């Protein structure tokens, strides 16, 4: 089947794009469209041309995979120039997503019809790009230019209804009638001689001031994002230059940005997310079980957050506590959370009530009742968890999925407390669970395919990003994070200040550094864990022993004067750390920002390599997605394993060798996989 077919109906040429899965504008589609347009133009019996698509997407935009190779003609701008030069009117019949180049095709047409479920947008900014086929010029010539600027800078698609309100869509048409209506519509417009080429318009100069006002805000908020600056430049050019000159500028900037490392990393992240979302290896015919009722064991911060995620997805949820007081605290926590969402205007009071009507808070494990899925979010203690699972084994309904939200513990051992380990697995949510996207789905050795698929489908139903991982202390994310935390403590002892450590990571692109984050979460959490597992972090331990537990005690790594949330450097913390360094016999020195950064990140990458070797994560992309969605790794840096490839594994291996010798720590030496890839001159992804 050719990717573009031309059919004639009643004097109208109907061009149908059929390029699964999402009708991306790859080379074959561009060539097919160009050929069909030439044929329709040359055919004297054709009065107008309708562009439509097969499948559930109109056009997802340019084929992003092609961006890494030299473009093959016709380029999208060349194709759209051919539409612009054609004398016959064009109608875009949009059913599904019209994104990026897809919307640019529609904007080049004279008229746009869309079905109610369609979405329209220019999301290029999220890939570190700008609309590169006239979008920056046609949109501000069609709608309020300030609104066009915001739409391109944010990159979020609009619903058909919102797009119609903005003036992007001319009419909304029920899906079942779209093609018939489009053909009739095209005939009428042709008969009227109606054409609306946006390239022939100029944006209303009265709107210029509003554009400047919007531009100032956007540039301030999005400083350092070259694609956002480029969008602003192009919209300004729409007022100052001819369509031809402004589109030339747009093309130049697009081609420059396409080669930018930030855009490459953002494009990698897009595909890594899709790769991680792919169905894991399971037996043929294995399918998820339906999940309609859920029970959460434990209504603390984590359990309540998980409950909110389920309630938001419209799923009946019972939160189970050990006593009445705990149950009412959980109910208050959840309804308080919804109330603050109402106060901030995020949801309506009705939505709050709807969600809360799905919630029950109960006392006693026997209340799991007929739950299809039980998520245990109790205290992080093996004995507690085993006890809960052995009770669940007796009382949960047959074939209910039994998930533990443990962050570190051995899921095999938890599963062994039941006589149905095939139904047990880990669903490791991240705090706050109603907001953080990641769920590590921990496949234990006896977990059945059905159980695994049910957990994955459930996480997707919650609009979360599930990544399948294997059993091992801290799974993937926390296991890597532990290596970073070790270095934080060591760096503090060696002379780096908390602000220097945090600055190394915020300059790298993280929103928050590890010391500020530790203070926010409470330093006692990891202190307790270290004590339980016989580990030490001399600097952090000393701070905790001095009662400095973070923001909640007004002091931690930093001082928080007058209950402020912004920490300031504190000489007292420095003295405590210095004394700890002396006790450890560690000489203090000035440490460069670059050394700090490498020591925070390279040991984590090394641990990632071990995780791959051990099969705890299947692909490097899985690790990257875990860091993007669970630990706020800067998206424009791709993820730790992607970043490693950009740095070069040989460089990282050499640095790890040095660290391992300096710190007399064998575990810092390059992992086998990292060392062998480095020797072969390869990366994790090659
Ligand atoms: C652009 O247009 C530049 C122009 O301005 C200028 C050019 C000169 N290309 O997301 P899904 C694949 S930049 C190639 O799971 P959904 C995707 O990898 C582009 N492949 O489905 C996956 O493959 P696989 C601006 C693409 O239903 C499969 O399709 N456009 C593209 O959840 C299914 O994807 C965008 O940024 C693509 N453009 O969501 C839109 N898009 O099965 C990007 C998807 O092998 N796309 N694939 O894993 C999307 O936002 C979503 O894919 C969409 C469908 C909403 C369309």
XYZ file of C-alpha atoms and ligand atoms in Angstrom:
742
model
C 0.000 0.000 0.000
C 1.542 3.366 -0.979
C 1.714 5.833 1.934
C -0.403 8.381 0.018
C -3.347 7.587 -2.246
C -5.350 9.921 -4.468
C -9.023 9.299 -4.945
C -11.404 11.488 -6.912
C -14.857 12.206 -5.514
C -17.213 14.583 -7.208
C -14.514 16.804 -8.664
C -12.495 16.787 -5.466
C -9.097 15.113 -5.084
C -9.011 13.270 -1.778
C -5.435 12.657 -0.655
C -5.240 10.013 2.063
C -2.045 9.568 4.060
C -1.613 6.048 5.388
C 1.721 5.631 7.105
C 1.268 3.681 10.349
C 1.639 3.990 13.236
C 1.149 7.779 13.365
C 1.329 9.074 9.777
C 4.668 10.792 10.341
C 5.833 12.815 7.353
C 8.743 10.585 6.378
C 10.372 10.804 2.975
C 7.917 8.408 1.253
C 4.934 10.413 2.534
C 6.423 13.723 1.422
C 7.229 12.295 -2.012
C 3.754 10.728 -2.255
C 2.030 13.975 -1.309
C 4.131 15.996 -3.748
C 3.300 13.568 -6.548
C -0.443 13.538 -5.728
C -0.566 17.340 -5.520
C 1.110 17.613 -8.920
C -1.418 15.141 -10.365
C -4.405 16.917 -8.785
C -3.191 20.287 -9.998
C -2.696 19.027 -13.522
C -6.131 17.360 -13.616
C -8.579 19.881 -15.062
C -11.555 18.025 -13.555
C -10.268 18.546 -9.991
C -11.654 21.701 -8.392
C -10.183 21.418 -4.896
C -8.010 19.133 -2.820
C -8.724 17.545 0.577
C -5.885 16.173 2.702
C -6.952 13.468 5.165
C -5.453 10.449 6.860
C -6.175 6.826 7.666
C -5.809 5.587 11.250
C -6.291 7.431 14.515
C -3.688 10.163 13.992
C -3.998 12.879 11.349
C -0.233 13.505 11.121
C 2.198 13.275 14.086
C 4.626 15.679 12.409
C 7.947 15.185 10.721
C 9.476 11.726 11.104
C 11.769 12.432 14.043
C 13.927 9.407 13.211
C 14.977 11.092 9.969
C 16.486 14.059 11.812
C 19.760 12.258 12.414
C 20.442 11.848 8.668
C 20.738 14.414 5.856
C 17.213 15.359 4.626
C 16.001 13.774 1.392
C 13.996 15.959 -1.000
C 11.313 17.082 -1.085
C 11.782 18.655 2.322
C 8.623 19.577 4.204
C 9.039 23.309 3.454
C 9.422 22.445 -0.263
C 6.273 20.341 -0.143
C 4.327 23.093 1.598
C 5.621 25.661 -0.891
C 4.060 23.463 -3.608
C 0.694 23.616 -1.810
C 1.061 27.375 -1.470
C 1.831 27.736 -5.170
C -1.143 25.577 -6.260
C -4.080 27.550 -7.582
C -6.745 25.174 -6.225
C -8.121 25.432 -2.697
C -6.993 22.921 -0.053
C -8.985 21.607 2.893
C -7.387 19.701 5.779
C -9.744 17.053 7.178
C -8.262 16.388 10.604
C -9.155 13.314 12.610
C -6.760 12.665 15.494
C -3.533 14.443 16.400
C -2.276 17.148 14.036
C 1.088 17.870 15.558
C 4.201 19.737 14.489
C 4.646 19.330 10.733
C 1.129 17.821 10.727
C -0.395 21.092 11.871
C 1.931 22.950 9.511
C 0.426 20.974 6.611
C -3.039 21.926 7.846
C -2.037 25.589 8.269
C -0.849 25.672 4.665
C -4.286 24.488 3.548
C -6.925 27.188 3.101
C -9.424 25.602 5.506
C -9.321 23.208 8.448
C -12.080 20.863 9.574
C -11.545 18.682 12.624
C -13.343 15.935 14.513
C -14.143 16.562 18.206
C -11.442 14.156 19.472
C -8.686 15.749 17.413
C -5.781 17.576 19.027
C -3.751 20.303 17.364
C -0.387 21.624 18.404
C 3.177 22.593 17.659
C 5.138 20.534 20.214
C 8.562 20.965 18.538
C 9.782 23.005 21.514
C 9.698 19.821 23.607
C 12.185 18.267 21.217
C 14.468 21.297 21.445
C 13.219 22.495 18.050
C 10.950 25.105 16.534
C 8.237 24.539 13.969
C 10.404 24.352 10.864
C 7.915 24.341 8.011
C 6.251 27.722 8.260
C 4.440 27.165 11.567
C 6.082 30.134 13.266
C 4.849 32.340 10.409
C 1.449 30.942 9.536
C 0.074 30.548 13.070
C 0.622 34.220 14.070
C -0.988 35.200 10.749
C -4.043 33.091 11.527
C -4.741 33.701 15.226
C -3.885 36.229 17.913
C -0.061 36.364 17.533
C 0.533 36.452 21.312
C -1.568 33.294 21.686
C 0.379 31.735 18.798
C 3.636 32.570 20.559
C 2.484 30.988 23.844
C 1.182 27.913 22.059
C 4.536 27.343 20.364
C 6.595 28.114 23.471
C 4.557 25.751 25.654
C 4.134 23.068 23.009
C 0.962 21.619 24.535
C -1.654 20.510 22.014
C -5.135 22.056 22.071
C -8.388 20.166 21.866
C -10.386 20.677 18.665
C -12.811 22.841 20.580
C -10.065 25.079 21.997
C -8.440 25.255 18.565
C -11.773 26.316 17.065
C -12.128 29.025 19.701
C -8.655 30.290 18.837
C -9.551 30.325 15.145
C -7.303 27.467 14.035
C -10.192 25.138 13.161
C -13.009 26.386 10.924
C -15.582 23.737 11.795
C -15.879 20.724 14.062
C -17.365 17.726 12.273
C -18.412 14.328 13.699
C -15.807 11.699 12.809
C -18.222 9.493 10.857
C -19.055 12.352 8.431
C -15.663 13.967 8.153
C -14.695 12.939 4.628
C -18.152 13.492 3.123
C -18.441 16.910 4.738
C -14.879 17.806 3.717
C -15.603 16.947 0.071
C -18.826 18.997 0.032
C -17.123 21.836 1.894
C -14.248 21.819 -0.607
C -16.651 21.904 -3.561
C -18.492 24.885 -2.097
C -15.274 26.802 -1.397
C -14.036 26.048 -4.900
C -17.313 27.273 -6.366
C -16.989 30.511 -4.385
C -13.393 30.836 -5.525
C -12.489 31.050 -1.841
C -8.838 30.767 -0.900
C -7.088 31.778 2.330
C -3.352 31.526 1.960
C -1.775 32.602 5.219
C 1.484 33.362 3.431
C -0.298 36.290 1.807
C -1.372 37.820 5.110
C 0.519 40.015 7.545
C -0.034 39.816 11.296
C -2.010 42.741 12.712
C 0.580 45.314 13.790
C -1.700 46.378 16.652
C -0.911 43.017 18.253
C 2.812 43.700 18.390
C 2.757 45.172 21.906
C 0.928 42.127 23.287
C 3.496 39.872 21.610
C 6.352 41.785 23.224
C 4.698 41.516 26.616
C 4.263 37.759 26.204
C 7.812 37.411 24.838
C 9.333 39.135 27.873
C 7.563 36.762 30.245
C 8.421 33.681 28.203
C 12.090 34.613 27.818
C 12.387 35.188 31.552
C 10.710 31.930 32.499
C 12.489 29.831 29.880
C 15.928 31.436 29.967
C 18.634 29.204 28.572
C 16.371 27.290 26.187
C 17.653 28.189 22.730
C 14.564 26.871 20.962
C 12.328 29.204 22.952
C 14.522 32.160 22.062
C 14.328 31.080 18.408
C 10.519 30.921 18.503
C 10.411 34.470 19.862
C 12.808 35.616 17.127
C 10.630 34.054 14.443
C 7.398 35.571 15.770
C 9.074 38.979 15.875
C 10.224 38.394 12.290
C 6.590 37.764 11.315
C 5.978 41.459 12.034
C 9.215 42.796 10.644
C 9.976 40.767 7.547
C 8.236 39.386 4.487
C 6.773 35.871 4.741
C 9.556 34.631 2.496
C 12.391 36.162 4.513
C 10.862 35.175 7.840
C 10.408 31.538 6.749
C 14.025 31.548 5.559
C 15.072 32.631 9.052
C 12.818 29.955 10.569
C 14.409 27.268 8.412
C 17.924 28.401 9.289
C 17.180 28.337 13.011
C 15.416 24.973 12.738
C 18.418 23.395 10.979
C 20.802 24.844 13.580
C 18.690 23.579 16.470
C 18.403 20.125 14.896
C 22.185 19.762 15.326
C 22.145 21.113 18.880
C 23.100 18.576 21.591
C 20.078 19.578 23.674
C 17.695 18.722 20.871
C 19.469 15.417 20.230
C 19.088 14.505 23.912
C 15.413 15.516 23.948
C 14.750 13.428 20.828
C 16.563 10.523 22.452
C 14.362 10.921 25.561
C 11.216 10.801 23.384
C 12.219 7.448 21.888
C 13.653 6.087 25.173
C 10.255 6.604 26.799
C 8.568 4.664 24.050
C 11.160 1.914 24.184
C 10.765 1.563 27.953
C 6.985 1.412 27.497
C 7.250 -1.567 25.147
C 5.672 -4.785 26.335
C 8.207 -6.952 28.204
C 9.010 -10.505 27.144
C 5.983 -12.554 28.149
C 4.397 -15.784 26.953
C 2.141 -15.469 23.947
C -1.458 -14.858 24.892
C -0.624 -13.467 28.350
C -2.932 -10.553 29.141
C -3.479 -8.144 32.014
C -6.328 -8.754 34.462
C -8.942 -6.030 34.924
C -8.400 -3.681 37.873
C -11.588 -2.028 39.096
C -11.116 -2.018 42.854
C -7.932 -1.304 44.711
C -6.853 -1.563 48.337
C -3.882 0.364 49.682
C -2.306 -0.885 52.896
C -1.064 2.128 54.854
C -2.393 5.667 54.665
C 0.827 7.569 55.408
C 2.295 10.084 52.976
C 3.137 7.387 50.446
C -0.053 5.357 50.777
C -2.222 8.487 50.566
C -0.334 9.686 47.495
C -0.856 6.316 45.810
C -4.531 6.415 46.768
C -4.893 9.867 45.182
C -3.322 8.575 41.971
C -5.975 5.821 41.814
C -8.838 8.160 42.743
C -7.700 10.615 40.053
C -7.992 7.767 37.561
C -11.565 7.111 38.733
C -10.829 3.807 40.495
C -12.604 2.755 43.699
C -9.943 2.744 46.408
C -9.909 1.529 50.002
C -7.113 2.745 52.253
C -6.472 0.386 55.153
C -4.905 1.459 58.417
C -4.188 -0.311 61.679
C -6.478 1.823 63.844
C -9.262 4.406 63.656
C -6.918 7.308 64.313
C -4.689 6.251 61.400
C -7.710 5.808 59.126
C -9.043 9.282 59.876
C -5.595 10.829 59.434
C -5.418 9.189 55.991
C -8.894 10.468 55.085
C -7.923 13.983 56.195
C -4.639 13.854 54.318
C -6.363 12.842 51.086
C -9.254 15.263 51.326
C -6.826 18.030 52.393
C -4.817 17.381 49.281
C -7.923 17.668 47.110
C -9.022 20.791 48.946
C -5.729 22.491 48.181
C -6.119 21.452 44.515
C -9.550 23.153 44.586
C -8.099 26.240 46.289
C -5.434 26.499 43.612
C -8.044 26.166 40.888
C -6.611 22.873 39.608
C -9.877 20.970 40.036
C -13.468 21.978 40.734
C -15.295 21.316 43.996
C -17.445 18.762 42.123
C -14.377 16.928 40.898
C -13.095 16.797 44.458
C -16.382 15.315 45.649
C -16.473 12.824 42.760
C -13.012 11.580 43.606
C -13.618 11.397 47.322
C -16.833 9.447 46.706
C -14.613 6.611 45.417
C -12.573 6.523 48.643
C -13.067 4.374 51.721
C -10.782 4.404 54.733
C -10.971 1.287 56.885
C -9.285 -0.496 59.754
C -7.937 -4.046 59.429
C -6.500 -6.073 56.595
C -9.707 -8.088 56.196
C -11.134 -4.956 54.520
C -9.172 -5.703 51.310
C -12.409 -7.468 50.350
C -12.747 -8.049 46.637
C -9.861 -5.763 45.596
C -8.324 -6.743 42.241
C -5.061 -5.120 43.268
C -3.608 -4.590 46.725
C -0.726 -2.128 47.087
C 1.142 -2.443 50.350
C 2.665 0.876 51.452
C 3.431 0.030 55.059
C 6.573 0.592 57.126
C 9.810 -0.341 55.325
C 10.611 -3.400 57.410
C 10.858 -6.972 56.144
C 9.139 -8.547 59.159
C 6.205 -6.102 58.871
C 5.847 -6.713 55.145
C 6.057 -10.509 55.436
C 3.383 -10.482 58.088
C 1.094 -8.372 55.886
C 1.648 -10.586 52.851
C 1.033 -13.787 54.750
C -2.286 -12.337 55.949
C -3.134 -11.116 52.445
C -2.457 -14.619 51.195
C -5.303 -15.853 53.363
C -7.808 -13.099 52.772
C -7.282 -11.428 49.387
C -9.491 -12.755 46.624
C -7.983 -15.445 44.388
C -5.779 -13.987 41.634
C -5.728 -10.505 43.135
C -2.416 -8.842 42.312
C -0.436 -8.275 45.507
C 2.047 -5.441 45.091
C 4.554 -4.060 47.552
C 5.688 -0.456 47.343
C 8.999 -1.279 49.005
C 11.876 0.985 47.934
C 14.698 -1.409 48.766
C 13.586 -4.760 50.150
C 13.807 -8.163 48.482
C 10.489 -8.761 46.721
C 11.261 -12.509 46.422
C 11.425 -12.743 50.190
C 8.136 -10.856 50.535
C 6.507 -13.092 47.901
C 7.737 -16.175 49.778
C 5.496 -15.191 52.701
C 2.551 -16.227 50.521
C 1.490 -19.457 48.868
C 0.841 -17.495 45.652
C 4.152 -15.826 44.763
C 3.051 -15.711 41.115
C 0.609 -12.945 42.083
C 3.225 -10.868 43.918
C 5.467 -8.128 42.550
C 6.755 -4.667 43.414
C 5.124 -1.425 42.348
C 7.597 1.172 43.517
C 5.953 4.583 43.388
C 7.924 7.771 43.974
C 6.976 10.507 46.396
C 4.679 12.436 46.014
C 3.064 9.422 44.378
C 0.145 11.351 42.889
C 2.585 13.612 41.044
C 5.751 11.675 40.219
C 5.407 9.805 36.956
C 7.653 6.838 37.541
C 6.640 3.400 38.749
C 9.389 0.773 38.964
C 7.511 -2.470 38.331
C 9.590 -5.093 40.116
C 9.352 -8.514 38.517
C 10.194 -11.098 41.170
C 11.390 -14.578 40.241
C 7.936 -16.185 40.515
C 5.859 -13.214 39.228
C 3.521 -14.460 36.486
C 3.280 -12.712 33.132
C -0.339 -11.812 33.850
C 0.584 -10.194 37.151
C 3.355 -8.224 35.470
C 1.107 -7.057 32.626
C -1.609 -6.076 35.110
C 0.813 -3.855 37.033
C 2.047 -2.244 33.803
C -1.482 -1.641 32.517
C -2.486 -0.222 35.909
C 0.430 2.207 35.969
C -0.483 3.371 32.465
C -4.093 3.767 33.553
C -2.770 6.123 36.257
C -1.018 8.088 33.447
C 2.304 6.973 34.873
C 5.454 5.652 33.273
C 6.068 2.033 34.276
C 9.542 0.580 33.853
C 10.111 -3.112 34.501
C 13.079 -3.875 36.765
C 14.444 -6.930 38.565
C 14.893 -7.645 42.260
C 17.992 -6.157 43.899
C 18.606 -3.772 46.805
C 17.128 -0.411 45.757
C 16.178 -1.812 42.314
C 17.519 0.673 39.745
C 16.941 4.296 40.765
C 17.704 4.133 44.484
C 20.617 1.772 43.946
C 22.268 4.324 41.662
C 21.290 7.196 43.938
C 23.075 5.479 46.834
C 26.352 5.812 44.940
C 25.768 9.522 44.555
C 24.902 9.908 48.237
C 28.148 8.178 49.248
C 30.088 10.710 47.210
C 28.120 13.642 48.658
C 29.247 12.662 52.146
C 32.801 12.005 51.042
C 32.967 15.365 49.219
C 31.717 17.164 52.328
C 34.418 15.517 54.417
C 37.077 16.379 51.854
C 36.165 20.054 51.923
C 33.293 20.787 49.493
C 30.486 22.830 51.050
C 26.801 21.843 50.712
C 26.254 24.876 48.449
C 29.151 23.895 46.197
C 27.803 20.369 45.872
C 24.281 21.584 45.155
C 25.533 24.176 42.668
C 27.406 21.495 40.708
C 24.129 19.693 40.087
C 21.886 22.721 39.586
C 24.362 24.105 37.048
C 24.190 20.700 35.371
C 20.427 21.160 35.103
C 18.819 19.578 38.179
C 16.218 21.766 39.887
C 17.660 20.952 43.304
C 20.960 19.660 44.655
C 21.307 16.614 46.939
C 21.918 18.608 50.154
C 18.884 20.864 49.700
C 16.877 17.770 48.733
C 18.082 15.889 51.829
C 17.063 18.797 54.046
C 13.651 18.891 52.407
C 12.989 15.161 52.783
C 14.483 14.979 56.313
C 18.002 13.695 56.970
C 16.716 11.201 59.512
C 15.176 9.009 56.788
C 18.506 7.867 55.407
C 20.117 8.046 58.862
C 17.623 5.475 60.130
C 18.229 3.310 57.090
C 22.020 3.488 57.523
C 21.716 2.521 61.156
C 19.509 -0.439 60.236
C 21.980 -1.689 57.635
C 25.195 -0.926 59.541
C 26.400 1.744 57.101
C 27.908 5.121 57.870
C 27.975 8.567 56.305
C 30.198 10.420 58.788
C 29.190 13.975 57.785
C 25.441 13.336 57.582
C 25.506 11.147 60.713
C 27.232 13.932 62.672
C 24.637 16.487 61.538
C 21.799 14.180 62.569
C 23.433 13.455 65.934
C 23.529 17.233 66.489
C 19.757 17.316 65.945
C 20.053 18.831 62.478
C 17.460 16.806 60.600
C 16.735 19.269 57.792
C 14.016 21.851 57.180
C 11.723 20.384 59.822
C 14.240 21.215 62.581
C 15.206 24.543 61.004
C 18.695 23.266 60.266
C 20.371 20.460 58.387
C 23.063 20.912 55.762
C 21.784 24.489 55.675
C 20.193 26.858 58.146
C 16.527 27.818 57.622
C 16.048 31.084 59.495
C 12.516 31.966 60.619
C 11.025 28.752 59.215
C 11.974 29.808 55.692
C 12.146 27.101 53.029
C 15.281 28.512 51.489
C 18.437 27.365 53.245
C 21.479 29.549 53.826
C 25.034 28.312 54.458
C 25.593 27.674 58.143
C 29.063 27.917 59.771
C 27.868 25.576 62.513
C 27.212 22.800 59.965
C 30.644 23.457 58.510
C 32.252 23.050 61.963
C 30.408 19.775 62.559
C 31.519 18.435 59.169
C 35.106 19.571 59.747
C 35.185 17.750 63.071
C 33.825 14.607 61.383
C 36.558 14.861 58.727
C 39.201 15.135 61.446
C 37.863 12.045 63.203
C 38.035 10.181 59.892
C 41.572 11.438 59.275
C 40.556 13.080 55.978
C 42.555 16.123 54.865
C 40.392 18.946 53.537
C 41.082 20.844 50.330
C 39.412 22.983 47.687
C 37.553 20.799 45.196
C 36.762 22.034 41.711
C 33.179 22.174 40.428
C 34.111 19.754 37.669
C 35.510 17.192 40.089
C 32.395 17.483 42.237
C 30.162 16.882 39.236
C 32.142 13.902 37.990
C 32.202 12.319 41.413
C 28.461 12.730 41.794
C 27.609 11.320 38.392
C 30.230 8.808 37.258
C 29.805 6.336 40.154
C 26.072 6.354 39.414
C 26.714 5.529 35.773
C 29.053 2.745 36.900
C 26.281 1.312 39.047
C 23.955 1.594 36.045
C 26.424 -0.542 34.092
C 26.354 -3.186 36.849
C 22.561 -3.075 36.853
C 22.612 -3.839 33.114
C 25.185 -6.607 33.589
C 23.019 -8.224 36.229
C 19.881 -7.860 34.097
C 18.111 -5.782 36.795
C 17.329 -3.346 33.980
C 16.977 -4.674 30.467
C 18.083 -1.657 28.429
C 20.070 1.532 29.040
C 16.970 3.463 27.925
C 15.048 1.967 30.872
C 17.596 3.419 33.290
C 17.418 6.799 31.582
C 13.627 6.866 31.769
C 13.780 5.953 35.474
C 16.043 8.946 36.083
C 13.989 11.287 33.916
C 10.711 10.457 35.621
C 11.690 9.443 39.147
C 14.627 11.712 39.944
C 14.082 14.809 37.748
C 17.217 14.229 35.672
C 17.341 17.217 33.259
C 15.544 15.990 30.176
C 17.811 17.894 27.814
C 20.676 15.749 29.112
C 18.891 12.574 28.000
C 19.507 10.477 31.127
C 22.622 9.154 32.895
C 23.410 6.377 30.431
C 22.872 8.684 27.447
C 25.042 11.309 29.116
C 27.744 8.658 29.658
C 27.842 7.971 25.939
C 28.182 11.681 25.206
C 31.092 11.982 27.657
C 32.747 8.848 26.257
C 33.004 5.692 28.324
C 36.816 5.707 28.137
C 36.902 9.105 29.885
C 34.504 7.867 32.553
C 36.430 4.612 33.041
C 39.700 6.522 33.545
C 38.091 8.836 36.093
C 36.563 5.890 37.961
C 39.976 4.170 38.105
C 41.394 7.314 39.674
C 38.534 7.609 42.172
C 38.798 3.965 43.121
C 42.515 4.340 43.871
C 42.094 7.662 45.723
C 39.264 6.399 47.894
C 40.702 2.889 48.234
C 37.311 1.585 47.196
C 37.239 -1.330 44.754
C 33.534 -0.809 44.108
C 34.341 2.475 42.363
C 36.494 0.704 39.755
C 34.858 0.525 36.309
C 32.230 -2.228 36.087
C 33.043 -5.039 33.630
C 30.502 -3.871 31.056
C 31.623 -0.254 31.231
C 35.294 -1.237 30.966
C 34.754 -3.558 28.001
C 32.585 -1.074 26.080
C 35.187 1.624 26.780
C 37.950 -0.616 25.401
C 35.934 -1.259 22.248
C 35.264 2.452 21.837
C 31.519 1.850 22.169
C 28.755 3.397 24.253
C 25.857 1.845 26.176
C 23.523 2.639 23.299
C 25.749 1.598 20.399
C 8.301 18.375 13.452
O 7.221 18.102 13.050
C 9.209 19.372 12.803
C 8.523 20.240 11.796
O 8.017 21.398 12.404
C 9.485 20.710 10.745
C 10.102 19.696 9.892
C 10.907 20.278 8.793
N 8.275 10.543 14.164
O 3.689 7.989 21.231
P 3.241 6.663 20.734
C 6.306 6.633 16.868
S 8.964 17.576 14.817
C 8.647 9.250 14.207
O 3.590 5.476 21.536
P 0.508 7.434 21.118
C 6.697 6.313 18.280
O 8.096 6.277 18.419
C 7.707 16.445 15.301
N 8.038 8.332 15.001
O 1.688 6.653 20.407
C 6.076 4.946 18.457
O 6.907 4.006 17.806
P 7.103 2.536 18.381
C 6.635 17.087 16.076
C 7.035 8.747 15.756
O -0.712 6.992 20.439
C 4.786 5.052 17.656
O 4.994 6.121 16.736
N 5.691 16.102 16.517
C 6.602 10.073 15.755
O 0.641 7.340 22.605
C 3.569 5.349 18.484
O 3.830 6.515 19.274
C 5.731 15.557 17.744
O 6.570 15.883 18.558
C 7.257 10.994 14.902
N 6.887 12.288 14.810
O 0.776 8.985 20.787
C 4.685 14.520 18.052
N 5.571 10.205 16.615
O 5.765 1.908 18.257
C 5.316 13.256 18.544
C 5.371 8.976 17.138
O 8.144 1.969 17.483
N 4.371 12.199 18.758
N 6.232 8.088 16.619
O 7.564 2.711 19.793
C 3.464 12.137 19.758
O 3.305 13.081 20.504
C 2.684 10.878 19.955
O 3.396 9.849 19.322
C 1.256 10.890 19.383
C 0.668 9.451 19.475
C 0.394 11.835 20.222
C 1.235 11.304 17.949
